[in-house]
């Protein structure tokens, strides 16, 4: 299966591998086992409690009925909200998806939003029709990005979850510093971790780029860094030196 190629604004290439039915089925099986285990534990405790209230006689049987109604509502919410809330709050993963090594993301590669998690899970009902997830399975097999109807409506895709790479940082500056490192450190501290991601991505992949592409991407990344931290001075003649220095001072 061909990966989805995504170009970020700083031209740092990402590759997302869509997953098919096998990994999805494994994740769904694990999630279902967790849901039914929780259901069994709740029923094991709650049903005797409801029966106890009912056996106490008139006046208490109403409490027992209300207790049972609340129990049934909680069970319904467990099955309806489990995947929706996990995907929205746990960066596109349920427990089953994490064990299976997959994740829901936007087709752009960005993390899934709460609204997207709601949409894709509401349409799970349609994907299940007419039974045994038939419509969803057909869509997954027929679409290039292995998307079911819920994914198509929400603009999401389920991809292989690649382990995060440890960020590579310069251990020492190869050329003499082109900027005042003390001043640069003061400005570099304004950068958030996500602001540094394009610089780290470029630094890890710079040797894989053609010379002309490497120079062009380095300039784009360096300009992005300078703009985000409000750097007041001109960039060095070699933008890659500026990227190296920013990563160097931030690492220390």
CSV table of C-alpha atoms in Angstrom, one decimal:
chain,number,residue,atom,x,y,z
A,1,UNK,CA,0.0,0.0,0.0
A,2,UNK,CA,1.5,3.4,-1.0
A,3,UNK,CA,2.0,5.8,1.8
A,4,UNK,CA,0.2,9.2,1.9
A,5,UNK,CA,2.8,11.9,1.1
A,6,UNK,CA,2.3,15.2,2.9
A,7,UNK,CA,4.4,18.3,2.4
A,8,UNK,CA,4.4,20.6,5.4
A,9,UNK,CA,4.7,24.4,4.9
A,10,UNK,CA,8.4,24.2,5.7
A,11,UNK,CA,8.8,21.4,3.0
A,12,UNK,CA,9.6,18.7,5.6
A,13,UNK,CA,8.2,15.5,4.1
A,14,UNK,CA,5.9,13.2,6.1
A,15,UNK,CA,4.8,9.7,5.1
A,16,UNK,CA,1.6,8.2,6.6
A,17,UNK,CA,0.8,4.6,6.0
A,18,UNK,CA,-2.9,3.9,5.9
A,19,UNK,CA,-4.0,0.7,7.6
A,20,UNK,CA,-6.5,-1.8,6.3
A,21,UNK,CA,-9.1,-4.2,7.8
A,22,UNK,CA,-6.7,-6.4,9.7
A,23,UNK,CA,-5.2,-3.8,12.1
A,24,UNK,CA,-8.7,-2.1,12.5
A,25,UNK,CA,-10.3,-5.5,13.4
A,26,UNK,CA,-7.6,-6.2,16.0
A,27,UNK,CA,-8.1,-2.8,17.6
A,28,UNK,CA,-11.9,-3.2,17.5
A,29,UNK,CA,-11.6,-6.7,19.1
A,30,UNK,CA,-9.5,-5.3,22.0
A,31,UNK,CA,-11.8,-2.4,22.6
A,32,UNK,CA,-14.8,-4.6,22.6
A,33,UNK,CA,-13.2,-7.0,25.1
A,34,UNK,CA,-12.5,-4.0,27.4
A,35,UNK,CA,-16.1,-2.7,27.0
A,36,UNK,CA,-17.6,-6.1,27.8
A,37,UNK,CA,-15.2,-6.6,30.7
A,38,UNK,CA,-16.3,-3.3,32.2
A,39,UNK,CA,-19.9,-4.1,31.5
A,40,UNK,CA,-19.6,-7.5,33.3
A,41,UNK,CA,-17.9,-5.9,36.3
A,42,UNK,CA,-20.6,-3.2,36.6
A,43,UNK,CA,-23.5,-5.7,36.3
A,44,UNK,CA,-21.8,-8.0,38.8
A,45,UNK,CA,-21.9,-5.2,41.4
A,46,UNK,CA,-25.0,-3.2,40.4
A,47,UNK,CA,-27.6,-5.9,39.7
A,48,UNK,CA,-27.5,-7.4,43.3
A,49,UNK,CA,-27.7,-3.8,44.6
A,50,UNK,CA,-30.8,-3.0,42.6
A,51,UNK,CA,-32.4,-6.3,43.7
A,52,UNK,CA,-31.6,-5.5,47.3
A,53,UNK,CA,-33.4,-2.1,47.1
A,54,UNK,CA,-36.4,-3.8,45.4
A,55,UNK,CA,-36.6,-6.5,48.1
A,56,UNK,CA,-36.9,-3.9,50.9
A,57,UNK,CA,-40.5,-3.5,49.9
A,58,UNK,CA,-42.8,-0.7,48.9
A,59,UNK,CA,-41.2,2.7,48.6
A,60,UNK,CA,-37.8,1.1,48.0
A,61,UNK,CA,-38.7,-0.6,44.8
A,62,UNK,CA,-38.8,2.8,43.1
A,63,UNK,CA,-35.2,3.4,44.2
A,64,UNK,CA,-34.2,0.0,42.8
A,65,UNK,CA,-35.9,0.8,39.4
A,66,UNK,CA,-34.2,4.2,39.2
A,67,UNK,CA,-30.9,2.6,40.1
A,68,UNK,CA,-31.4,0.0,37.3
A,69,UNK,CA,-32.3,2.8,34.8
A,70,UNK,CA,-29.2,4.7,35.6
A,71,UNK,CA,-27.2,1.5,35.2
A,72,UNK,CA,-28.6,0.9,31.7
A,73,UNK,CA,-27.9,4.5,30.7
A,74,UNK,CA,-24.3,4.2,31.9
A,75,UNK,CA,-23.9,1.0,29.9
A,76,UNK,CA,-25.3,2.7,26.8
A,77,UNK,CA,-22.9,5.6,27.2
A,78,UNK,CA,-20.0,3.2,27.7
A,79,UNK,CA,-20.6,1.7,24.3
A,80,UNK,CA,-21.5,4.9,22.5
A,81,UNK,CA,-18.9,7.3,23.9
A,82,UNK,CA,-16.0,5.0,24.5
A,83,UNK,CA,-14.3,5.4,21.1
A,84,UNK,CA,-15.4,9.0,20.6
A,85,UNK,CA,-14.0,10.3,23.8
A,86,UNK,CA,-10.8,8.2,23.6
A,87,UNK,CA,-10.0,9.4,20.1
A,88,UNK,CA,-10.8,13.0,20.9
A,89,UNK,CA,-8.8,13.1,24.2
A,90,UNK,CA,-6.1,10.6,23.6
A,91,UNK,CA,-4.7,11.9,20.3
A,92,UNK,CA,-6.6,9.7,18.0
A,93,UNK,CA,-6.2,6.4,19.8
A,94,UNK,CA,-8.3,4.1,21.9
A,95,UNK,CA,-6.7,1.4,24.0
A,96,UNK,CA,-7.2,-1.1,21.2
A,97,UNK,CA,-5.7,1.3,18.6
A,98,UNK,CA,-2.7,1.9,20.8
A,99,UNK,CA,-2.1,-1.9,21.3
A,100,UNK,CA,-2.5,-2.4,17.5
A,101,UNK,CA,-0.1,0.4,16.8
A,102,UNK,CA,-2.6,2.6,14.8
A,103,UNK,CA,-4.0,6.1,15.2
A,104,UNK,CA,-6.7,8.4,13.7
A,105,UNK,CA,-5.3,11.6,12.1
A,106,UNK,CA,-6.6,14.2,9.7
A,107,UNK,CA,-5.8,13.6,6.1
A,108,UNK,CA,-3.4,16.5,6.4
A,109,UNK,CA,-1.4,14.5,9.0
A,110,UNK,CA,-2.5,16.9,11.8
A,111,UNK,CA,-4.0,15.5,15.1
A,112,UNK,CA,-7.7,14.7,14.9
A,113,UNK,CA,-10.0,17.3,16.4
A,114,UNK,CA,-12.9,16.7,18.9
A,115,UNK,CA,-15.5,17.5,16.1
A,116,UNK,CA,-13.9,15.1,13.7
A,117,UNK,CA,-13.9,12.3,16.4
A,118,UNK,CA,-17.6,13.0,17.0
A,119,UNK,CA,-18.4,12.9,13.2
A,120,UNK,CA,-16.5,9.7,12.4
A,121,UNK,CA,-18.0,7.9,15.4
A,122,UNK,CA,-21.6,9.0,14.8
A,123,UNK,CA,-21.3,7.6,11.3
A,124,UNK,CA,-20.1,4.3,12.6
A,125,UNK,CA,-23.8,3.4,12.8
A,126,UNK,CA,-24.1,3.7,9.0
A,127,UNK,CA,-20.8,1.9,8.4
A,128,UNK,CA,-22.1,-1.0,10.4
A,129,UNK,CA,-25.1,-1.5,8.1
A,130,UNK,CA,-26.6,-3.9,7.0
A,131,UNK,CA,-24.6,-5.9,9.5
A,132,UNK,CA,-21.1,-7.0,10.5
A,133,UNK,CA,-19.6,-3.6,9.4
A,134,UNK,CA,-20.3,-4.4,5.7
A,135,UNK,CA,-20.6,-0.9,4.3
A,136,UNK,CA,-17.5,0.2,6.3
A,137,UNK,CA,-15.5,-2.8,5.1
A,138,UNK,CA,-16.4,-2.1,1.4
A,139,UNK,CA,-15.4,1.5,1.7
A,140,UNK,CA,-12.1,0.6,3.3
A,141,UNK,CA,-11.3,-1.8,0.5
A,142,UNK,CA,-12.5,0.6,-2.2
A,143,UNK,CA,-10.8,3.8,-1.2
A,144,UNK,CA,-7.1,4.6,-1.8
A,145,UNK,CA,-6.6,5.9,1.8
A,146,UNK,CA,-8.5,3.0,3.4
A,147,UNK,CA,-11.3,5.2,4.7
A,148,UNK,CA,-14.8,4.2,5.8
A,149,UNK,CA,-17.7,6.6,5.5
A,150,UNK,CA,-17.1,8.1,8.8
A,151,UNK,CA,-13.5,8.9,7.8
A,152,UNK,CA,-14.6,10.4,4.5
A,153,UNK,CA,-17.1,12.7,6.2
A,154,UNK,CA,-14.8,13.7,9.0
A,155,UNK,CA,-11.6,14.1,6.8
A,156,UNK,CA,-9.7,11.6,8.8
A,157,UNK,CA,-7.6,8.5,8.0
A,158,UNK,CA,-6.4,5.6,10.2
A,159,UNK,CA,-2.6,5.2,9.9
A,160,UNK,CA,0.2,3.2,11.3
A,161,UNK,CA,1.6,4.8,14.4
A,162,UNK,CA,5.3,5.3,14.0
A,163,UNK,CA,7.4,5.5,17.2
A,164,UNK,CA,8.6,9.0,17.8
A,165,UNK,CA,12.2,9.5,16.9
A,166,UNK,CA,14.5,11.0,19.4
A,167,UNK,CA,15.3,14.5,18.2
A,168,UNK,CA,18.8,14.8,16.8
A,169,UNK,CA,20.6,17.9,18.0
A,170,UNK,CA,24.1,19.2,17.1
A,171,UNK,CA,26.6,18.1,19.7
A,172,UNK,CA,29.0,20.9,18.7
A,173,UNK,CA,29.0,23.7,16.1
A,174,UNK,CA,30.9,22.7,13.0
A,175,UNK,CA,31.7,26.2,11.8
A,176,UNK,CA,32.5,29.1,14.1
A,177,UNK,CA,29.2,30.7,15.3
A,178,UNK,CA,27.7,33.2,12.9
A,179,UNK,CA,25.5,34.8,15.6
A,180,UNK,CA,25.9,36.0,19.2
A,181,UNK,CA,25.0,32.7,20.9
A,182,UNK,CA,24.0,34.4,24.2
A,183,UNK,CA,21.6,36.7,22.3
A,184,UNK,CA,20.3,33.8,20.2
A,185,UNK,CA,19.6,31.7,23.3
A,186,UNK,CA,17.5,34.5,24.7
A,187,UNK,CA,15.3,34.5,21.6
A,188,UNK,CA,15.3,30.8,21.0
A,189,UNK,CA,13.7,30.2,24.5
A,190,UNK,CA,10.6,31.8,23.0
A,191,UNK,CA,10.1,28.9,20.7
A,192,UNK,CA,7.7,26.2,21.6
A,193,UNK,CA,8.5,22.5,20.9
A,194,UNK,CA,6.1,22.5,17.9
A,195,UNK,CA,8.0,25.5,16.5
A,196,UNK,CA,11.2,23.5,16.5
A,197,UNK,CA,9.7,20.4,14.8
A,198,UNK,CA,10.4,21.7,11.2
A,199,UNK,CA,14.0,22.5,12.2
A,200,UNK,CA,14.6,19.1,13.8
A,201,UNK,CA,12.9,17.4,10.8
A,202,UNK,CA,15.2,19.2,8.4
A,203,UNK,CA,18.3,18.5,10.5
A,204,UNK,CA,17.6,14.8,10.6
A,205,UNK,CA,16.9,14.5,6.9
A,206,UNK,CA,19.3,17.1,5.5
A,207,UNK,CA,21.8,14.6,4.1
A,208,UNK,CA,19.0,12.9,2.1
A,209,UNK,CA,18.2,16.1,0.2
A,210,UNK,CA,19.7,17.2,-3.1
A,211,UNK,CA,22.1,20.1,-2.7
A,212,UNK,CA,19.7,22.7,-4.3
A,213,UNK,CA,16.7,21.4,-2.4
A,214,UNK,CA,18.7,21.3,0.8
A,215,UNK,CA,19.6,25.0,0.4
A,216,UNK,CA,16.0,26.0,-0.4
A,217,UNK,CA,14.4,24.1,2.4
A,218,UNK,CA,17.1,25.4,4.9
A,219,UNK,CA,16.2,29.0,4.0
A,220,UNK,CA,12.5,28.3,4.4
A,221,UNK,CA,13.0,26.7,7.8
A,222,UNK,CA,15.5,29.4,9.0
A,223,UNK,CA,13.1,32.2,8.0
A,224,UNK,CA,10.3,30.4,9.9
A,225,UNK,CA,12.4,30.1,13.0
A,226,UNK,CA,13.4,33.7,12.9
A,227,UNK,CA,9.8,34.9,12.4
A,228,UNK,CA,8.5,32.8,15.3
A,229,UNK,CA,11.0,34.0,17.8
A,230,UNK,CA,11.2,37.6,16.6
A,231,UNK,CA,14.9,37.5,15.7
A,232,UNK,CA,15.9,41.1,14.9
A,233,UNK,CA,19.1,40.5,13.0
A,234,UNK,CA,19.7,39.4,9.4
A,235,UNK,CA,20.1,35.7,8.8
A,236,UNK,CA,23.6,34.4,8.3
A,237,UNK,CA,24.7,33.8,4.7
A,238,UNK,CA,24.2,30.1,5.2
A,239,UNK,CA,20.7,29.5,6.7
A,240,UNK,CA,21.7,26.0,7.7
A,241,UNK,CA,24.2,27.5,10.1
A,242,UNK,CA,21.4,29.4,11.8
A,243,UNK,CA,19.3,26.3,12.2
A,244,UNK,CA,22.2,24.4,13.7
A,245,UNK,CA,22.9,27.2,16.1
A,246,UNK,CA,19.2,27.5,17.2
A,247,UNK,CA,19.1,23.7,17.9
A,248,UNK,CA,22.5,23.9,19.6
A,249,UNK,CA,21.5,26.7,22.1
A,250,UNK,CA,18.1,25.2,22.8
A,251,UNK,CA,19.6,21.8,23.6
A,252,UNK,CA,21.7,23.6,26.3
